[in-house]
PDB file of C-alpha atoms in Angstrom:
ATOM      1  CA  UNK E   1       4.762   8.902  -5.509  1.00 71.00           C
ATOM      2  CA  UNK E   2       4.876   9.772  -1.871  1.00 84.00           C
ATOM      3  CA  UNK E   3       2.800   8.182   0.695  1.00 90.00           C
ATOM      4  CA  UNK E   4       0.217   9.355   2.582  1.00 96.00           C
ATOM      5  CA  UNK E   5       0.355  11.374   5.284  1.00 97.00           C
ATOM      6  CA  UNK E   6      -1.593  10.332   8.220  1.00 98.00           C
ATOM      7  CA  UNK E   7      -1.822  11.299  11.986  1.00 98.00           C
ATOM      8  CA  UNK E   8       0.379   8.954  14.174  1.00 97.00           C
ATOM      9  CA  UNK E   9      -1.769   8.630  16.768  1.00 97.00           C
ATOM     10  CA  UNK E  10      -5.323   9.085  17.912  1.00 98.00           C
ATOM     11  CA  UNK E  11      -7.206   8.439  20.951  1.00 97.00           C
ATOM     12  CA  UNK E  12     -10.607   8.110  22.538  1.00 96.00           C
ATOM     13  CA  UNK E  13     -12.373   6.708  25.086  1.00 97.00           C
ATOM     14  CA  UNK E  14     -15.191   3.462  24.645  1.00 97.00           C
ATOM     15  CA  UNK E  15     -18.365   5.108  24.071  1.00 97.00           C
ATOM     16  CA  UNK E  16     -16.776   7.869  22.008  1.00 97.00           C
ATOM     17  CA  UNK E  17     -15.890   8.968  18.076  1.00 97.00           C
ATOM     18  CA  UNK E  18     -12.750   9.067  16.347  1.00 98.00           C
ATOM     19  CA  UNK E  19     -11.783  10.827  12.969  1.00 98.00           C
ATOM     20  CA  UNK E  20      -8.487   9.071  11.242  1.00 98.00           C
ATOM     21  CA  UNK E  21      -7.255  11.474   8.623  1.00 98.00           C
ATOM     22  CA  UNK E  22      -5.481  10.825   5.625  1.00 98.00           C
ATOM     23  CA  UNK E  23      -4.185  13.776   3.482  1.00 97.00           C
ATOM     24  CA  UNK E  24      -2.943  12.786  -0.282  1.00 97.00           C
ATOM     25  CA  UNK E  25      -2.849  15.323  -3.336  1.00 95.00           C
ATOM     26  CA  UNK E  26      -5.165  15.703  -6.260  1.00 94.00           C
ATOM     27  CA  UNK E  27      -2.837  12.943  -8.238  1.00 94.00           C
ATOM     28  CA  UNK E  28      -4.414  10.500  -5.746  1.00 95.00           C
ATOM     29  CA  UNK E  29      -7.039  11.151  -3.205  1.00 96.00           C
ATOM     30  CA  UNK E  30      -8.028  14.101  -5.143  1.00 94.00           C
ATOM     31  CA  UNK E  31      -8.049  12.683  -8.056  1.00 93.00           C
ATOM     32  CA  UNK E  32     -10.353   9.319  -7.751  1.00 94.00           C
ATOM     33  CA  UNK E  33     -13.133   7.718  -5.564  1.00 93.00           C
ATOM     34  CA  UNK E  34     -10.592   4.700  -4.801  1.00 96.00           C
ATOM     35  CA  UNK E  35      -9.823   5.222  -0.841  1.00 97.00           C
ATOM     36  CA  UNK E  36      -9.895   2.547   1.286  1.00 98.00           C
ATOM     37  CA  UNK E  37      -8.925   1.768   5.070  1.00 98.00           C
ATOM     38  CA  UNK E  38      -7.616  -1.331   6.699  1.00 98.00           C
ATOM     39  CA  UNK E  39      -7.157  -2.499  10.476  1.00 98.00           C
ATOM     40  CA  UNK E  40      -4.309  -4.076  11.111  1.00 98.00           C
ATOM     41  CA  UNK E  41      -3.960  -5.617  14.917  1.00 98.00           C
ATOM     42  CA  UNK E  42      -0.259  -6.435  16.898  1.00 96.00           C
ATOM     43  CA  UNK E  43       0.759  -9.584  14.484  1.00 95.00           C
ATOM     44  CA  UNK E  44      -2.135  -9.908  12.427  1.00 97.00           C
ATOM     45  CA  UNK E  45      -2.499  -9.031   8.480  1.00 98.00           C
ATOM     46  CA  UNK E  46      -4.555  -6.468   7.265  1.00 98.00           C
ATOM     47  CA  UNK E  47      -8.149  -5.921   7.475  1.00 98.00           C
ATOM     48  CA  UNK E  48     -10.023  -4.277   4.663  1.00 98.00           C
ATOM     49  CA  UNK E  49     -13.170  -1.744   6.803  1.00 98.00           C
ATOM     50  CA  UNK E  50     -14.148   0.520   3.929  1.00 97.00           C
ATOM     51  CA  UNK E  51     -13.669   0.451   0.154  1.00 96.00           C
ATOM     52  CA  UNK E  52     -14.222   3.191  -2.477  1.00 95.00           C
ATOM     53  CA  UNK E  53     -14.038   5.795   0.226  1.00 96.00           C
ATOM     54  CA  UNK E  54     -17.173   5.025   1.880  1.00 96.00           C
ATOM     55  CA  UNK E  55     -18.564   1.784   1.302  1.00 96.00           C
ATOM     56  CA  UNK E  56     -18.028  -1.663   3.629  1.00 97.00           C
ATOM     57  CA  UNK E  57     -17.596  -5.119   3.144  1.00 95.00           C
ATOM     58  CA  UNK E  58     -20.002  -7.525   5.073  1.00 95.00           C
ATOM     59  CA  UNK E  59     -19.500  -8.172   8.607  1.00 95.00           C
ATOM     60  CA  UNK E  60     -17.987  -4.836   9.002  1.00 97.00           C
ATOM     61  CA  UNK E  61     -19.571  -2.606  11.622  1.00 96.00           C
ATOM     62  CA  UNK E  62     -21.874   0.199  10.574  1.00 96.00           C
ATOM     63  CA  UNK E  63     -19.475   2.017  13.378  1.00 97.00           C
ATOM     64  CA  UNK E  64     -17.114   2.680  10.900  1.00 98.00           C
ATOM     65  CA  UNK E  65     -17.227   5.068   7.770  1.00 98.00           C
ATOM     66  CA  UNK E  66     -15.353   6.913   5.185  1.00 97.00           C
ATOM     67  CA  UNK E  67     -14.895   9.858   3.434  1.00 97.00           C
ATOM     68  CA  UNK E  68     -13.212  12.506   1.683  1.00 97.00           C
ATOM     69  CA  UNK E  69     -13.333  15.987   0.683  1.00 96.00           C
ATOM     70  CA  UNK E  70     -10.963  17.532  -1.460  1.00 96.00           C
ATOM     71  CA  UNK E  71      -7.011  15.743  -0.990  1.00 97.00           C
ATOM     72  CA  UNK E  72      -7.941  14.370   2.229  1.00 98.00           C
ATOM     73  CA  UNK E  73      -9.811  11.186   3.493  1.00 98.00           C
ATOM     74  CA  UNK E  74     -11.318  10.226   6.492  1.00 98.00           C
ATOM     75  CA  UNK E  75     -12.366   7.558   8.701  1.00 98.00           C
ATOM     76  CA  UNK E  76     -14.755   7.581  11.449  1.00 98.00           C
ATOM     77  CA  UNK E  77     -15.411   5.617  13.959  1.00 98.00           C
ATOM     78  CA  UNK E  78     -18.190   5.975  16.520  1.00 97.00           C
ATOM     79  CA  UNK E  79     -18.975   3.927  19.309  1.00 97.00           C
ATOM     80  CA  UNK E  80     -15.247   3.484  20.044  1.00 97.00           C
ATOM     81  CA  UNK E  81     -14.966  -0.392  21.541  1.00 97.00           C
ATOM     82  CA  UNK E  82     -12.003  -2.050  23.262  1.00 97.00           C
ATOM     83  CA  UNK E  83     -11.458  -4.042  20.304  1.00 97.00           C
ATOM     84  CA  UNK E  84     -10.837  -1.062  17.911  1.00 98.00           C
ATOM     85  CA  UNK E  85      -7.642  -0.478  19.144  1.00 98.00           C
ATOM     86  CA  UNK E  86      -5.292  -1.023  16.488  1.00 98.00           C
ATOM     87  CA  UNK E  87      -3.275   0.391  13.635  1.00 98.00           C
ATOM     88  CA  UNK E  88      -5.383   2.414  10.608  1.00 98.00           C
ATOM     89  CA  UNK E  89      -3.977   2.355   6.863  1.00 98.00           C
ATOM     90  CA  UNK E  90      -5.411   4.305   4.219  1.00 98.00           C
ATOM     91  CA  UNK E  91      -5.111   3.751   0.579  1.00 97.00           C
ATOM     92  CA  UNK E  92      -5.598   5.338  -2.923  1.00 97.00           C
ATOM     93  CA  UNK E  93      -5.605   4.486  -6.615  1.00 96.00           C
ATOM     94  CA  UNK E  94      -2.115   7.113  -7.414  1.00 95.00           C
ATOM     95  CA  UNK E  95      -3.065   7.145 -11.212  1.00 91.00           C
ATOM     96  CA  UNK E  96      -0.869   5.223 -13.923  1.00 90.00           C
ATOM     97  CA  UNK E  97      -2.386   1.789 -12.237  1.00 91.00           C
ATOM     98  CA  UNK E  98      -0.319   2.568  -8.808  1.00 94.00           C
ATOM     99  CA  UNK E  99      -1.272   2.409  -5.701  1.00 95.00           C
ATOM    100  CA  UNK E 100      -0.443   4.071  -2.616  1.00 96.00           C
ATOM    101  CA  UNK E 101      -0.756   3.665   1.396  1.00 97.00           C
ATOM    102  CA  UNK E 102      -0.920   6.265   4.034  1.00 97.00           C
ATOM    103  CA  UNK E 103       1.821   5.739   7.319  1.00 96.00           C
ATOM    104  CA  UNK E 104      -0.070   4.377   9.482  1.00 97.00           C
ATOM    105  CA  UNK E 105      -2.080   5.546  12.777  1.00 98.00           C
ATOM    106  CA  UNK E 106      -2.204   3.923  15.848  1.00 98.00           C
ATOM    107  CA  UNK E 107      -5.642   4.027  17.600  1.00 98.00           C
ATOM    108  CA  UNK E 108      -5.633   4.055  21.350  1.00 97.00           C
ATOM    109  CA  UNK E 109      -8.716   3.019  23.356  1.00 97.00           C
ATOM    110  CA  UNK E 110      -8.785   4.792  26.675  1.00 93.00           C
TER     111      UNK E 110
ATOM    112  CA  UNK Q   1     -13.961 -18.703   0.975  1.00 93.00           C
ATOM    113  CA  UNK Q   2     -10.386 -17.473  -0.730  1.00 96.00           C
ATOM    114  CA  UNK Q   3      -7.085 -18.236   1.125  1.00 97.00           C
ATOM    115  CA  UNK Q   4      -3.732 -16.731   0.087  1.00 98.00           C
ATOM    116  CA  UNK Q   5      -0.628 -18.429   1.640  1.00 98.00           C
ATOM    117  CA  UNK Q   6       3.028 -17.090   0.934  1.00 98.00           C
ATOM    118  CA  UNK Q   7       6.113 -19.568   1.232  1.00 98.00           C
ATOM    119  CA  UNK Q   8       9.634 -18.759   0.357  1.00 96.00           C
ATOM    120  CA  UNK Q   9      12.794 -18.459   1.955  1.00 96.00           C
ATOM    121  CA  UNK Q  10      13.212 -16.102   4.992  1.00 96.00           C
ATOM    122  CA  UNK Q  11      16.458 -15.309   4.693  1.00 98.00           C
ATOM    123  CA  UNK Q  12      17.713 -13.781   1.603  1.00 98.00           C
ATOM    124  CA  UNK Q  13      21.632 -12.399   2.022  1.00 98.00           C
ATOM    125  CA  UNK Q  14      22.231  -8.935   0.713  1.00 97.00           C
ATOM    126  CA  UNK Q  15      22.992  -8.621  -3.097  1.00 97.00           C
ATOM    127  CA  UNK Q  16      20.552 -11.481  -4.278  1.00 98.00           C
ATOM    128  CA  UNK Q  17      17.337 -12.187  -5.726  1.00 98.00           C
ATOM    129  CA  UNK Q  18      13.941 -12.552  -2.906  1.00 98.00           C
ATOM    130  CA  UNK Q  19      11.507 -15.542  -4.551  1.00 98.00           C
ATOM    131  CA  UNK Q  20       8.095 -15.631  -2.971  1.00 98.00           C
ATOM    132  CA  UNK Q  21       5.004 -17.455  -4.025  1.00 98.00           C
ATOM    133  CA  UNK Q  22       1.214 -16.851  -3.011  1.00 98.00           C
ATOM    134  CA  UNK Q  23      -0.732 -20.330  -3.452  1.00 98.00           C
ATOM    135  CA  UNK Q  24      -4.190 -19.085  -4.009  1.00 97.00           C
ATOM    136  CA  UNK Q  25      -7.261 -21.964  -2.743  1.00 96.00           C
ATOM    137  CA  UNK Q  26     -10.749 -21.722  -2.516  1.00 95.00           C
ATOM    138  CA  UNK Q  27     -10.865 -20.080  -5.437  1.00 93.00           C
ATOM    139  CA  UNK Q  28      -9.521 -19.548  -9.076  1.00 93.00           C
ATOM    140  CA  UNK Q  29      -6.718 -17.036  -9.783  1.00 94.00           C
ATOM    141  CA  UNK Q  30      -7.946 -16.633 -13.138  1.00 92.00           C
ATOM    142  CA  UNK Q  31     -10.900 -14.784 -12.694  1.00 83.00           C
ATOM    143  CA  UNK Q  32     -11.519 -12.025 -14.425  1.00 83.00           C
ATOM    144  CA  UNK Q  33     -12.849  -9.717 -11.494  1.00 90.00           C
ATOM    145  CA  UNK Q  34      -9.679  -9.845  -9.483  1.00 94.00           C
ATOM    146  CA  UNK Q  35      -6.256  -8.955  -9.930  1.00 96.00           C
ATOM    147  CA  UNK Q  36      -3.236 -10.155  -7.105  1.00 97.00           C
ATOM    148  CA  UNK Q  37      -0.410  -7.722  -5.200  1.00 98.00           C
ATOM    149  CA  UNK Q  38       2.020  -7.763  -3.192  1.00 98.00           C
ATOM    150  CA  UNK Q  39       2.529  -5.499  -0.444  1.00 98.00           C
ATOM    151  CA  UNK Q  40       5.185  -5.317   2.169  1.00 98.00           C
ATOM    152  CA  UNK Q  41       5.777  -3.875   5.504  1.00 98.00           C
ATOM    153  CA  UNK Q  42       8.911  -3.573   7.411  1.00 97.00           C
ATOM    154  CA  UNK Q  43       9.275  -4.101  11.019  1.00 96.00           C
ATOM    155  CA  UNK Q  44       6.852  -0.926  13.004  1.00 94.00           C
ATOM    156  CA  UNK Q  45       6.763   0.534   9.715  1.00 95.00           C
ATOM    157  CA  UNK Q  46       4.289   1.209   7.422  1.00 96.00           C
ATOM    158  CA  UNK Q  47       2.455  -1.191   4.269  1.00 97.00           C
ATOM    159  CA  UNK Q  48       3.852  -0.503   1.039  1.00 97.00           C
ATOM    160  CA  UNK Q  49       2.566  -1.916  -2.206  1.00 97.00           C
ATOM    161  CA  UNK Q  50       4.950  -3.804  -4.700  1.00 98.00           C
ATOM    162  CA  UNK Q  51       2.817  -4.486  -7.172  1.00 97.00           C
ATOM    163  CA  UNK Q  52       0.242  -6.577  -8.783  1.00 97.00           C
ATOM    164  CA  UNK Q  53      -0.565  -9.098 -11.396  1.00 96.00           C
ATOM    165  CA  UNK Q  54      -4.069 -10.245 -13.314  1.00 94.00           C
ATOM    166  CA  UNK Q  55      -4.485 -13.389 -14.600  1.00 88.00           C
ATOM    167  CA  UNK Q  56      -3.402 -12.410 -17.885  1.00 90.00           C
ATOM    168  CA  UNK Q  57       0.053 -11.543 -17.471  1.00 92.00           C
ATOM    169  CA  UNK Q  58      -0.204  -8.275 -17.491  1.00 94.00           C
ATOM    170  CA  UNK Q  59       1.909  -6.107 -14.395  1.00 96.00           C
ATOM    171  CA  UNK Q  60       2.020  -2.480 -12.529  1.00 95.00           C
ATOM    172  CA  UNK Q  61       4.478  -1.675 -10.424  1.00 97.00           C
ATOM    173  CA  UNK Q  62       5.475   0.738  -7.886  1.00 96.00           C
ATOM    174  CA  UNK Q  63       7.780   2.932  -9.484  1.00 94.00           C
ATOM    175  CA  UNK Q  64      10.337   3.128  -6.557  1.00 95.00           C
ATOM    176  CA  UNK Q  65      10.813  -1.019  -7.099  1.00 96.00           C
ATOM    177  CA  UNK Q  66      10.074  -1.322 -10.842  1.00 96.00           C
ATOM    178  CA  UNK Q  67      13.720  -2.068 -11.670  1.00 97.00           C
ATOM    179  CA  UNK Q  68      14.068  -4.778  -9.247  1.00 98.00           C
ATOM    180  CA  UNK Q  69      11.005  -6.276  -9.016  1.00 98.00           C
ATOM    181  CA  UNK Q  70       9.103  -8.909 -11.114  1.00 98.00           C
ATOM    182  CA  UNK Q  71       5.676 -10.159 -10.707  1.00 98.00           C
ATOM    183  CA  UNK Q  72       4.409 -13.429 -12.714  1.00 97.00           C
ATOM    184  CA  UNK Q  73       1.550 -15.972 -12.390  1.00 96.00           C
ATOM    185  CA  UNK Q  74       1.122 -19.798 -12.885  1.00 94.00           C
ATOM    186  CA  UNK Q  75      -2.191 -19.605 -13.715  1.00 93.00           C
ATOM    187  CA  UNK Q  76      -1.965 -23.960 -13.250  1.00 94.00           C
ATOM    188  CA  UNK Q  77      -0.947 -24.032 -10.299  1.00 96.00           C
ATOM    189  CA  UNK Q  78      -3.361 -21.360  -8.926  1.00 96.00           C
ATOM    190  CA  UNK Q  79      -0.081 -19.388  -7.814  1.00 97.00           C
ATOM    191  CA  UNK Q  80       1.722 -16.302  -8.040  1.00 97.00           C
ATOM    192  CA  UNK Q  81       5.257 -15.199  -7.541  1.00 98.00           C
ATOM    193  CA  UNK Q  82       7.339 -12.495  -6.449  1.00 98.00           C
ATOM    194  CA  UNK Q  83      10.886 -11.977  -7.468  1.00 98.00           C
ATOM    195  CA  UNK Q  84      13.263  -8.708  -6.205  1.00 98.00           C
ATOM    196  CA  UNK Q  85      16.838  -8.457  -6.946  1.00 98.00           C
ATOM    197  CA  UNK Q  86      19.100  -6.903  -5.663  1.00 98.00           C
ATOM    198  CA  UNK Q  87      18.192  -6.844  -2.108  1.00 98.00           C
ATOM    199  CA  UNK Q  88      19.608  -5.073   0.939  1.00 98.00           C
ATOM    200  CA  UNK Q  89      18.897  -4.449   4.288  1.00 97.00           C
ATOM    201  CA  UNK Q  90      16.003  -2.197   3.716  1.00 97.00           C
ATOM    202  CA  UNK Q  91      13.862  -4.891   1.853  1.00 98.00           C
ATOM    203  CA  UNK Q  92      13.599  -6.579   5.344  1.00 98.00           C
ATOM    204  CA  UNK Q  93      10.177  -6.692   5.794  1.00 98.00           C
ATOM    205  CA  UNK Q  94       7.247  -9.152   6.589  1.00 98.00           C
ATOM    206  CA  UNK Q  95       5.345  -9.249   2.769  1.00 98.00           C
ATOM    207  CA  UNK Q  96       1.830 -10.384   1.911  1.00 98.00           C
ATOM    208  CA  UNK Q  97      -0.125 -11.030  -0.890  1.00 98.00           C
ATOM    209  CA  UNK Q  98      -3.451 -10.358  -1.674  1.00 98.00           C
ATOM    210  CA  UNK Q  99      -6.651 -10.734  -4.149  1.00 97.00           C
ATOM    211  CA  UNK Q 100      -7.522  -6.783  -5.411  1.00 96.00           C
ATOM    212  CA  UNK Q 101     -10.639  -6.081  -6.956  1.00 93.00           C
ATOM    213  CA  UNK Q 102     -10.483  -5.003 -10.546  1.00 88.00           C
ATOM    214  CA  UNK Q 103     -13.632  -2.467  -9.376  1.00 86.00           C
ATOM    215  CA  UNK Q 104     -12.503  -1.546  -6.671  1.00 82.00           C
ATOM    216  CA  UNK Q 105      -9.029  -0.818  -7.426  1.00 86.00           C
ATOM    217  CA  UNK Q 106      -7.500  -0.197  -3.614  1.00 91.00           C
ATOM    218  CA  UNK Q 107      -9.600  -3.057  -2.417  1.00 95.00           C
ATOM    219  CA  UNK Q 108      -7.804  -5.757  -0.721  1.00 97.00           C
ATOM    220  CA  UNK Q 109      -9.233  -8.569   0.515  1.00 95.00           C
ATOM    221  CA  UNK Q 110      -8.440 -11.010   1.624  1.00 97.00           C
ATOM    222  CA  UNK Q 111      -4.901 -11.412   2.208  1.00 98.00           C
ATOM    223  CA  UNK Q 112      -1.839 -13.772   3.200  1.00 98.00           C
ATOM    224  CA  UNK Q 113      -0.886 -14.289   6.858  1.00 98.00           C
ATOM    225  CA  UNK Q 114       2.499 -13.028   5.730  1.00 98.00           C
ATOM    226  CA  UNK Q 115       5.985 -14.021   5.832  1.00 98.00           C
ATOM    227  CA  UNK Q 116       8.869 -12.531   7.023  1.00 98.00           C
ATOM    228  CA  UNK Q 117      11.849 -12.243   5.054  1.00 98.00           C
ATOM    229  CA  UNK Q 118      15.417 -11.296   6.237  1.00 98.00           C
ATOM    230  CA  UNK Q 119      17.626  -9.921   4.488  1.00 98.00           C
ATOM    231  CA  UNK Q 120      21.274 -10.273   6.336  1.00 97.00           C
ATOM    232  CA  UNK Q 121      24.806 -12.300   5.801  1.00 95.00           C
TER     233      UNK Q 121
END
């Protein structure tokens, strides 16, 4: 069970899209419509954004949304604010009830 | 709304057993819709799940920490509990628990504040 693989950075400017991506095999990503993707800011636990791949909890923005195709996952966010600067983690169901996270990617705001 | 809070010692020297407890409010650990992990992440590293618990006992683990690690729940006290053995350095890491939804299977929410725990000398 290997995690994730995600980029280690991205970066865009306010005003602007990003696309996070998150590259897993057919055992995982592949495999299931369990993805999710959490924010996680400088000291602060994780936030869940999206939820079977492409689906949001309340009180998230409509800025952000998910996807995959194939072994690989995505998040997008448009609109790029100040505040959306932070560290992305993806997340898939790994089969045999396991789980599995992606690296990490830092999101810069320009 | 749900709160999870961890508590446990946060220093742990190398060779022994790490106890942590979640204390679960606001809500009832023993519904059926939700099941309760742990997940860990070391200093500018990456989350990685432990494992997780429903209210009926029943466990999955990560396979690179099954050996060591045991999860159980006190279904009374609207807690549950974390136990790794044989720690070393490596199992330094702030961990946090969270509520996972049986549906939703990688669906977190919403978690502990986190606690770091030390593992040193």
């Amino acid at each position: 069970q290997s995690a994730l693989t995600q980029p280690r950075s991205v970066s865009g400017s306010p005003g602007q899209s990003v696309t996070i991506s998150c590259t897993g095999t057919s055992s995982d990503i592949g495999g299931y419509n369990y993805v999710s993707w959490y924010q996680q800011h400088p000291g602060k636990a994780p936030k869940l954004m999206i939820y079977a791949v492409s689906k949001r909890p309340s009180g998230v923005p409509d800025r952000f949304s998910g996807s995959t195709s194939g072994n690989t996952a995505s998040l997008t966010i448009s609109g790029l604010q100040a505040e959306d600067e932070a560290d992305y983690y993806c997340c898939s169901y790994a089969g045999s009830y396991t789980l599995v996270f992606g690296g990490g990617t830092k999101l810069t705001v320009l | 709304q749900v709160q999870l809070q961890e508590s446990g010692p946060g220093l742990v020297k190398p060779s022994q057993t790490l106890s942590l407890t979640c204390t679960v409010s606001g809500g009832s650990i023993s519904s059926g819709s939700y099941y309760w992990s742990w997940i860990r992440q070391p200093a500018g590293k990456g989350l990685e799940w432990i494992g997780r618990i429903y209210s009926s006992g029943s466990t999955n683990y990560n396979p690179s920490l099954k050996s060591r690690v045991t999860i159980s729940v006190d279904t009374s006290k609207n807690q549950f509990s974390l136990k790794l053995s044989s720690v070393t350095a490596a199992d330094t890491a702030v961990y946090y628990c969270a509520r996972g939804s049986v549906a939703g299977m990688t669906q977190f929410d919403p978690w502990g504040q986190g606690t770091l725990v030390t593992v040193s000398s």
